Coordinates of C-alpha atoms in Angstrom, one line a residue:
Chain A
M40 CA -22.7 -27.6 6.8
I41 CA -24.3 -25.8 9.7
L42 CA -22.3 -23.1 11.4
G43 CA -23.2 -22.2 14.9
V44 CA -21.9 -18.8 16.1
I45 CA -21.8 -18.6 19.9
D46 CA -23.4 -15.4 21.3
Y47 CA -22.1 -14.9 24.8
G48 CA -23.2 -11.3 25.1
L49 CA -19.8 -9.7 25.0
S50 CA -18.3 -10.2 21.6
N51 CA -18.4 -8.4 18.3
L52 CA -21.0 -10.8 17.0
F53 CA -22.3 -8.4 14.4
S54 CA -19.1 -8.1 12.5
V55 CA -18.5 -11.8 12.5
V56 CA -22.0 -12.6 11.3
S57 CA -21.8 -9.8 8.6
A58 CA -18.6 -11.5 7.3
L59 CA -20.3 -14.9 7.2
R60 CA -23.2 -13.4 5.3
Y61 CA -20.9 -11.7 2.8
L62 CA -19.1 -15.1 2.3
N63 CA -22.5 -16.8 1.7
F64 CA -22.2 -19.2 4.7
D65 CA -25.4 -20.3 6.3
Y66 CA -25.2 -19.9 10.1
K67 CA -27.2 -19.7 13.2
I68 CA -26.6 -17.8 16.3
I69 CA -26.4 -19.8 19.5
S70 CA -27.5 -17.8 22.5
D71 CA -29.4 -20.4 24.5
V72 CA -28.4 -24.0 24.0
D73 CA -31.5 -25.9 23.0
E74 CA -32.8 -28.6 20.6
N75 CA -32.0 -26.2 17.8
S76 CA -28.3 -26.2 18.6
K77 CA -27.8 -30.0 18.4
D78 CA -27.2 -30.2 14.7
T79 CA -24.3 -27.7 14.6
D80 CA -21.5 -29.0 12.6
L81 CA -18.9 -26.2 13.1
I82 CA -18.8 -23.9 16.1
I83 CA -17.5 -20.4 15.8
I84 CA -16.4 -18.6 19.0
P85 CA -16.1 -14.9 18.2
G86 CA -14.1 -12.7 20.4
V87 CA -13.8 -9.4 22.0
S88 CA -13.6 -10.1 25.7
S89 CA -11.2 -10.7 28.5
F90 CA -10.4 -14.3 29.4
G91 CA -12.1 -14.6 32.8
P92 CA -15.3 -12.6 32.1
G93 CA -15.7 -14.3 28.7
M94 CA -15.5 -17.8 30.2
Q95 CA -17.9 -16.8 32.9
S96 CA -20.4 -15.6 30.2
L97 CA -20.1 -18.9 28.4
K98 CA -20.7 -20.8 31.6
N99 CA -23.7 -18.7 32.5
R100 CA -25.4 -19.7 29.3
G101 CA -24.4 -23.3 29.4
Q102 CA -22.4 -22.7 26.3
D103 CA -19.3 -24.2 27.8
E104 CA -20.8 -27.6 28.1
F105 CA -22.1 -27.4 24.6
I106 CA -18.6 -26.6 23.4
R107 CA -17.0 -29.4 25.4
L108 CA -19.5 -32.0 24.0
H109 CA -18.9 -30.8 20.5
N110 CA -15.2 -31.2 21.0
Q111 CA -15.5 -34.6 22.5
K112 CA -17.1 -35.7 19.2
H113 CA -14.1 -34.2 17.4
K114 CA -16.3 -31.8 15.6
P115 CA -14.6 -28.6 14.2
I116 CA -14.3 -25.4 16.2
L117 CA -13.1 -22.0 14.9
G118 CA -12.0 -19.5 17.6
L119 CA -11.4 -15.8 16.8
C120 CA -9.3 -13.6 19.1
F121 CA -10.8 -14.3 22.5
G122 CA -12.3 -17.4 21.0
A123 CA -8.9 -18.7 20.0
Q124 CA -7.4 -17.9 23.4
I125 CA -10.1 -19.5 25.5
L126 CA -9.5 -22.9 23.8
L127 CA -6.0 -23.0 25.5
Q128 CA -5.4 -23.9 29.2
A129 CA -5.1 -20.6 30.9
S130 CA -4.2 -16.9 30.6
E131 CA -2.1 -14.6 32.7
E132 CA -5.0 -12.1 32.1
S133 CA -7.2 -14.0 34.6
P134 CA -5.2 -16.1 37.0
G135 CA -7.1 -19.1 38.4
V136 CA -9.5 -19.3 35.5
E137 CA -9.3 -22.4 33.4
G138 CA -9.7 -22.3 29.7
F139 CA -11.2 -25.2 27.7
N140 CA -7.7 -26.8 27.5
F141 CA -8.4 -28.3 24.1
V142 CA -5.1 -27.0 22.8
P143 CA -2.0 -27.3 25.0
G144 CA -0.7 -23.9 25.7
K145 CA -1.2 -20.7 27.6
C146 CA -1.7 -17.0 27.1
S147 CA 0.9 -14.5 28.4
K148 CA 1.1 -10.8 28.5
L149 CA 2.7 -8.9 25.7
Q150 CA 5.8 -7.0 26.8
K151 CA 5.7 -3.3 26.4
S152 CA 9.3 -3.4 25.0
D153 CA 8.1 -5.2 21.9
F154 CA 4.8 -3.5 21.3
R155 CA 2.5 -0.9 22.5
V156 CA 0.0 -2.7 24.7
P157 CA -2.7 -3.4 23.6
N158 CA -1.2 -4.5 20.3
Q159 CA -3.8 -2.8 18.2
G160 CA -3.4 -2.3 14.5
W161 CA -2.3 -3.8 11.2
R162 CA 0.5 -6.2 11.5
E163 CA 2.3 -8.2 8.8
I164 CA 1.7 -11.9 8.9
S165 CA 3.7 -14.8 7.6
T166 CA 2.1 -18.1 6.7
E167 CA 3.7 -21.6 6.8
K168 CA 4.6 -22.8 3.3
S169 CA 2.3 -25.7 3.4
F170 CA -0.7 -23.5 4.2
K171 CA 0.0 -20.8 1.6
S172 CA -1.9 -22.4 -1.2
A173 CA -4.7 -23.7 1.1
F174 CA -5.3 -20.2 2.1
S175 CA -4.8 -18.6 -1.3
L176 CA -1.9 -16.6 0.2
L177 CA 0.6 -17.1 -2.6
K178 CA 1.1 -13.4 -3.3
S179 CA 4.6 -12.5 -2.4
S180 CA 4.1 -8.9 -1.2
P181 CA 3.6 -8.3 2.5
Q182 CA 0.2 -9.2 4.0
Y183 CA -1.4 -7.3 6.8
C184 CA -4.1 -8.3 9.3
F185 CA -5.8 -6.4 12.1
F186 CA -4.8 -7.3 15.6
S187 CA -6.3 -6.1 18.8
H188 CA -5.1 -7.8 22.0
S189 CA -3.0 -7.5 25.1
Y190 CA -2.1 -11.2 25.6
K191 CA -0.4 -13.6 23.2
M192 CA -0.9 -17.3 22.7
V193 CA 2.1 -19.6 23.5
L194 CA 1.5 -23.1 22.2
E195 CA 3.2 -26.2 23.4
N196 CA 3.2 -27.8 20.0
E197 CA 4.9 -25.2 17.8
E198 CA 4.1 -27.1 14.7
S199 CA 0.5 -26.2 15.2
I200 CA 1.3 -22.5 14.6
I201 CA 0.5 -21.9 11.0
M202 CA 0.7 -18.1 10.9
H203 CA 2.7 -15.7 12.9
T204 CA 3.4 -11.9 12.9
N205 CA 6.5 -10.9 11.0
S206 CA 7.4 -7.4 12.0
S207 CA 8.9 -7.3 15.4
A208 CA 11.4 -8.7 17.8
E209 CA 9.0 -11.2 19.1
K210 CA 6.9 -13.4 16.9
I211 CA 3.3 -13.8 17.9
T212 CA 1.1 -16.7 17.1
A213 CA -1.4 -15.3 14.5
A214 CA -3.2 -18.6 13.7
Y215 CA -2.9 -22.2 14.8
E216 CA -4.4 -25.5 13.7
Y217 CA -4.6 -28.3 16.2
K218 CA -6.6 -31.4 15.4
N219 CA -10.2 -30.3 14.9
I220 CA -9.5 -26.8 16.0
F221 CA -8.5 -23.6 14.3
G222 CA -7.6 -20.5 16.2
I223 CA -7.0 -17.0 14.8
Q224 CA -5.5 -14.3 17.0
F225 CA -6.3 -11.3 14.6
H226 CA -9.8 -10.3 13.5
P227 CA -10.3 -11.8 10.0
E228 CA -13.7 -10.2 9.8
R229 CA -12.0 -6.8 10.2
S230 CA -8.9 -7.4 8.0
G231 CA -10.4 -6.4 4.7
T232 CA -10.5 -8.7 1.7
L233 CA -7.4 -10.6 2.9
G234 CA -9.1 -11.4 6.2
L235 CA -12.3 -12.5 4.5
R236 CA -10.2 -14.9 2.3
I237 CA -8.5 -16.4 5.4
L238 CA -11.9 -16.7 7.2
N239 CA -13.4 -18.4 4.1
S240 CA -10.5 -20.8 3.8
A241 CA -10.4 -21.7 7.5
I242 CA -14.1 -22.5 7.5
K243 CA -13.9 -24.6 4.3
R244 CA -10.8 -26.4 5.6
L245 CA -12.5 -27.2 8.9
G246 CA -15.7 -28.2 7.1
S247 CA -13.9 -30.6 4.7
A248 CA -13.1 -32.8 7.8
I249 CA -16.8 -33.2 8.4
E250 CA -17.7 -35.3 5.3
Chain B
M348 CA 4.9 -0.1 13.4
V349 CA 2.4 0.3 10.7
L350 CA 0.9 3.8 10.3
R351 CA -2.9 3.6 10.2
I352 CA -4.6 5.8 7.7
I353 CA -8.1 6.5 8.9
A354 CA -11.1 8.1 7.3
G355 CA -12.8 10.6 9.6
I356 CA -16.5 11.1 8.7
D357 CA -18.6 13.7 10.5
V358 CA -22.3 12.9 10.5
K359 CA -25.5 15.0 11.1
P360 CA -27.8 12.0 10.7
P361 CA -28.5 11.0 8.0
F362 CA -26.0 13.1 6.1
L363 CA -22.2 13.4 6.0
V364 CA -21.4 16.9 6.9
K365 CA -18.3 19.0 6.9
G366 CA -17.5 22.3 8.5
V367 CA -14.5 24.4 9.5
H368 CA -13.5 24.3 13.1
L369 CA -16.5 22.0 13.3
E370 CA -18.8 24.9 12.5
G371 CA -20.9 25.9 9.4
L372 CA -21.7 22.2 8.7
K373 CA -22.5 21.6 5.0
K374 CA -24.1 18.4 3.7
F375 CA -22.1 16.2 1.3
G376 CA -24.2 13.1 0.7
L377 CA -24.6 9.8 2.5
P378 CA -21.9 8.7 5.0
D379 CA -22.1 4.9 4.3
E380 CA -21.5 5.6 0.6
F381 CA -18.3 7.4 1.4
A382 CA -17.2 4.7 3.8
R383 CA -17.6 2.1 1.1
K384 CA -15.6 4.1 -1.4
Y385 CA -12.8 4.7 1.1
Y386 CA -12.8 1.0 2.0
Q387 CA -12.5 0.1 -1.7
D388 CA -9.7 2.6 -2.1
G389 CA -7.7 1.0 0.7
I390 CA -8.4 3.0 3.9
D391 CA -7.4 1.1 7.1
E392 CA -10.3 2.2 9.3
I393 CA -13.5 4.3 9.4
S394 CA -14.2 6.8 12.2
Y395 CA -17.7 8.2 12.4
Q396 CA -18.5 11.2 14.6
D397 CA -22.1 12.2 15.2
V398 CA -21.5 15.9 15.6
V399 CA -25.0 16.7 16.9
A400 CA -25.5 13.9 19.3
T401 CA -24.4 15.7 22.5
L402 CA -26.3 18.8 21.3
F403 CA -29.5 16.8 20.8
A404 CA -28.8 14.5 23.7
R405 CA -29.2 11.3 21.7
S406 CA -27.1 9.3 19.3
G407 CA -28.5 8.9 15.9
I408 CA -25.9 6.7 14.1
Y409 CA -26.6 3.1 15.3
D410 CA -28.3 2.3 12.0
L411 CA -25.5 3.8 10.1
V412 CA -22.9 1.8 12.0
E413 CA -24.9 -1.4 11.4
K414 CA -25.1 -0.7 7.7
T415 CA -21.4 0.1 7.4
A416 CA -20.3 -2.8 9.6
S417 CA -22.2 -5.2 7.4
E418 CA -20.4 -4.1 4.1
V419 CA -17.1 -2.7 5.1
F420 CA -14.7 -5.2 6.7
I421 CA -12.2 -3.0 8.5
P422 CA -12.3 -1.6 12.0
I423 CA -15.0 1.0 12.7
T424 CA -14.9 3.6 15.5
A425 CA -18.1 5.5 16.3
G426 CA -18.5 8.5 18.6
G427 CA -20.8 11.4 19.5
G428 CA -23.1 11.6 22.4
I429 CA -21.9 8.4 24.1
D430 CA -22.5 9.1 27.8
S431 CA -23.3 5.8 29.5
L432 CA -22.4 2.1 29.5
Q433 CA -25.7 1.3 27.8
A434 CA -25.0 3.7 25.0
A435 CA -21.5 2.3 24.5
Q436 CA -22.9 -1.3 24.6
K437 CA -25.5 -0.4 22.0
M438 CA -22.9 1.1 19.7
L439 CA -20.6 -1.9 20.0
H440 CA -23.5 -4.3 19.4
S441 CA -24.4 -2.3 16.3
G442 CA -21.0 -3.3 14.9
A443 CA -18.6 -0.6 16.1
D444 CA -15.2 -2.0 17.1
K445 CA -14.4 1.1 19.2
I446 CA -16.4 3.9 20.7
S447 CA -15.0 7.4 20.9
I448 CA -15.9 9.6 23.9
N449 CA -15.2 13.3 24.6
T450 CA -17.8 15.3 26.4
A451 CA -19.0 12.6 28.8
A452 CA -15.4 11.7 29.7
I453 CA -14.7 15.2 30.9
L454 CA -18.0 15.3 32.9
K455 CA -17.6 11.9 34.4
P456 CA -14.1 10.4 33.9
N457 CA -15.2 7.1 35.6
L458 CA -17.3 6.2 32.6
L459 CA -14.2 5.3 30.6
L460 CA -13.0 2.8 33.2
E461 CA -16.5 1.4 33.4
I462 CA -16.7 0.8 29.7
S463 CA -13.2 -0.7 29.3
E464 CA -13.6 -3.0 32.3
K465 CA -16.6 -4.5 30.6
F466 CA -15.6 -4.4 26.9
G467 CA -11.8 -4.2 27.1
L468 CA -9.4 -1.3 26.8
Q469 CA -9.1 -1.7 23.0
S470 CA -12.7 -0.6 22.6
V471 CA -12.3 2.8 24.2
V472 CA -11.0 5.9 22.4
L473 CA -10.7 9.2 24.2
R474 CA -11.3 12.0 21.8
V475 CA -9.7 15.3 22.7
E476 CA -10.8 18.5 20.8
A477 CA -7.9 20.9 21.3
R478 CA -8.0 24.7 20.9
R479 CA -5.1 26.9 21.3
K480 CA -5.1 29.8 23.7
G481 CA -1.7 31.5 24.2
N482 CA 0.9 28.9 25.0
D483 CA -1.6 26.2 26.0
W484 CA -4.2 24.1 24.4
F485 CA -7.6 23.7 26.0
C486 CA -10.2 20.9 25.7
M487 CA -13.4 21.7 23.9
T488 CA -16.6 19.6 24.2
N489 CA -19.8 19.0 22.3
S490 CA -18.1 18.7 18.9
G491 CA -16.3 22.0 19.1
R492 CA -19.1 24.1 20.6
E493 CA -18.1 24.6 24.2
N494 CA -14.9 25.7 25.8
T495 CA -13.6 24.4 29.1
D496 CA -10.7 25.4 31.3
V497 CA -9.2 22.0 31.2
K498 CA -5.7 22.0 29.7
V499 CA -5.2 19.3 27.1
L500 CA -1.8 18.3 28.4
D501 CA -3.1 18.0 32.0
W502 CA -6.1 16.0 30.8
I503 CA -3.9 13.6 28.8
S504 CA -1.5 13.1 31.7
K505 CA -4.4 11.4 33.6
A506 CA -5.5 9.5 30.5
G507 CA -3.1 6.6 31.1
D508 CA -4.9 5.5 34.2
M509 CA -8.4 6.1 32.9
G510 CA -9.0 2.9 31.0
I511 CA -8.4 4.0 27.5
G512 CA -7.0 2.0 24.6
E513 CA -6.2 5.0 22.4
L514 CA -6.1 8.8 22.2
H515 CA -7.5 10.8 19.3
V516 CA -6.4 14.4 19.3
L517 CA -8.2 16.7 17.0
S518 CA -6.9 20.3 16.4
I519 CA -10.0 22.5 16.4
D520 CA -7.9 25.4 15.1
K521 CA -6.8 23.5 12.0
E522 CA -9.9 21.3 11.5
G523 CA -11.5 21.8 8.1
T524 CA -9.0 24.4 7.1
L525 CA -6.8 22.2 4.9
S526 CA -3.9 24.3 6.0
G527 CA -1.6 21.7 7.4
P528 CA -1.6 20.0 10.9
D529 CA -0.8 21.6 14.3
I530 CA 2.6 19.8 14.5
E531 CA 3.5 21.5 17.8
L532 CA 0.3 20.2 19.5
F533 CA 0.8 16.7 18.2
N534 CA 4.5 16.7 19.3
E535 CA 3.6 17.9 22.8
V536 CA 1.0 15.2 23.1
R537 CA 3.3 12.5 21.8
R538 CA 6.0 13.5 24.3
N539 CA 3.6 13.3 27.2
T540 CA 1.9 9.9 26.6
D541 CA 2.8 6.5 25.4
L542 CA -0.8 5.5 24.6
P543 CA -1.6 4.7 21.0
L544 CA -2.2 8.1 19.4
I545 CA -4.1 9.1 16.4
V546 CA -4.3 12.7 15.2
S547 CA -6.3 14.9 12.9
G548 CA -7.1 18.5 11.9
G549 CA -5.8 20.3 8.8
V550 CA -4.0 17.5 7.1
V551 CA -4.1 18.2 3.4
S552 CA -1.1 16.6 1.7
N553 CA 1.0 13.4 1.6
Q554 CA 3.8 15.4 3.2
D555 CA 1.6 16.4 6.1
V556 CA 0.9 12.7 6.8
L557 CA 4.7 11.9 6.6
E558 CA 5.4 14.8 9.0
C559 CA 2.9 13.4 11.5
S560 CA 4.3 9.9 11.2
L561 CA 7.8 11.2 12.0
L562 CA 6.5 12.5 15.3
G563 CA 5.7 8.9 16.2
V564 CA 1.9 9.0 16.0
D565 CA 0.2 5.7 15.4
G566 CA -2.4 6.9 12.9
V567 CA -3.6 9.9 11.0
V568 CA -7.3 10.7 10.5
L569 CA -8.1 12.3 7.1
N570 CA -11.4 14.1 6.8
S571 CA -11.6 17.1 4.4
A572 CA -8.5 15.9 2.5
L573 CA -10.5 12.8 1.4
L574 CA -13.8 14.5 0.9
M575 CA -12.3 17.3 -1.2
N576 CA -10.0 14.8 -3.1
K577 CA -6.8 16.5 -1.9
I578 CA -5.3 13.1 -0.9
N579 CA -5.6 9.9 -2.9
I580 CA -5.3 6.9 -0.5
L581 CA -3.3 4.7 -2.9
E582 CA -0.9 7.4 -3.8
L583 CA -0.5 8.3 -0.2
K584 CA 0.4 4.8 0.7
A585 CA 2.9 4.5 -2.2
Y586 CA 4.5 7.8 -1.1
L587 CA 4.7 6.7 2.6
K588 CA 6.2 3.3 1.6
H589 CA 8.8 5.1 -0.5
E590 CA 9.7 7.2 2.5
N591 CA 10.1 4.0 4.6
V592 CA 7.0 4.4 6.6
M593 CA 5.3 1.0 7.0
V594 CA 1.7 1.0 5.7
R595 CA -0.9 -1.7 5.2
E596 CA -0.9 -2.8 1.5

């Protein structure tokens, strides 16, 4: 399985790639879309960016078209943080900017009454029962992942939400699975061994659909 | 809210160093080895400070950050000598999740906004080195080498609009002394800002960390306490949990 990690100049590419190396995945970095990119089986969109500027960077490098074509063929996509958000329709962060709209839903601003904004730090996550064993998350003690964002994902299909945060008045989508797409709001590559396990499981799960 | 336990590591490349009031720096080994150990012991984040970067007008820890980012999978903050958008970008591309700025922010406050507009608020930490004089605390720069007449509380009151994701307040008076934190300072700061706040300087016991958390800080940076084995990370977290403070397990 060939993983293609999109480099759009703004993200924390290094941490994501380090995690993939640690997990023994073969990957290539896609900066310019060329002949080399064509055989990518699974696209990973890493993320540390704001909605509008991030989308613009993808467009500037022709990566948006590449991602669209990939999705049209129902090939798997993994979005991390910004990468997960940009696959939705839109975000209050950048009015007027269209996301990829592969996943029905929008991003809205976190309310200061629920969190400090940006929501940055370790938050407890809860996983849907059916996914617990798929993600090796059967341990019963609390599980924490590292979040860093100011906007939350609100999905139209709530059944797509497979992980949410557990520890506040408002539940936030922590991870979703929608058709060929997997989106993770937190940074699995920065959430210690738990995060690495989740990243590993997500890639394997998306990859199993390829064969 | 989960209290973040952060390992503060001072670096005079290529060595980990430790001083008192950031002076008299002594070498203690290699920083990435300590970072790895703390990660294995359950620390939540690593915060590297290049304590000679502003002094020598260049940052020397890009390689260190790269090495650590490739083997330690928790958030990494890096600071020391970052005085331009380019320097910030290079540090972030080397694998840092956040960059920490002190001296350059006091000289040109616009820099913070410039960096956060490009990379996002969450990537910018304002580091404040506070030294007490009478009833006030004043900002120091250049890793505790130079005094300014900027009052900490005045500086912080402007911080909210300056494009920062988080504030790190370090007590120079207590730094390296292992004599307990400057609770009064941290309390004043907490009352005057609702930015995410992490604190350091003098913390030596589990009780000290609890005291800081009761003030409402978001994280505590441990430096000498970890280096000199005064605090054990696992025991600290068990203690905090027992005292009803949420920590990452």
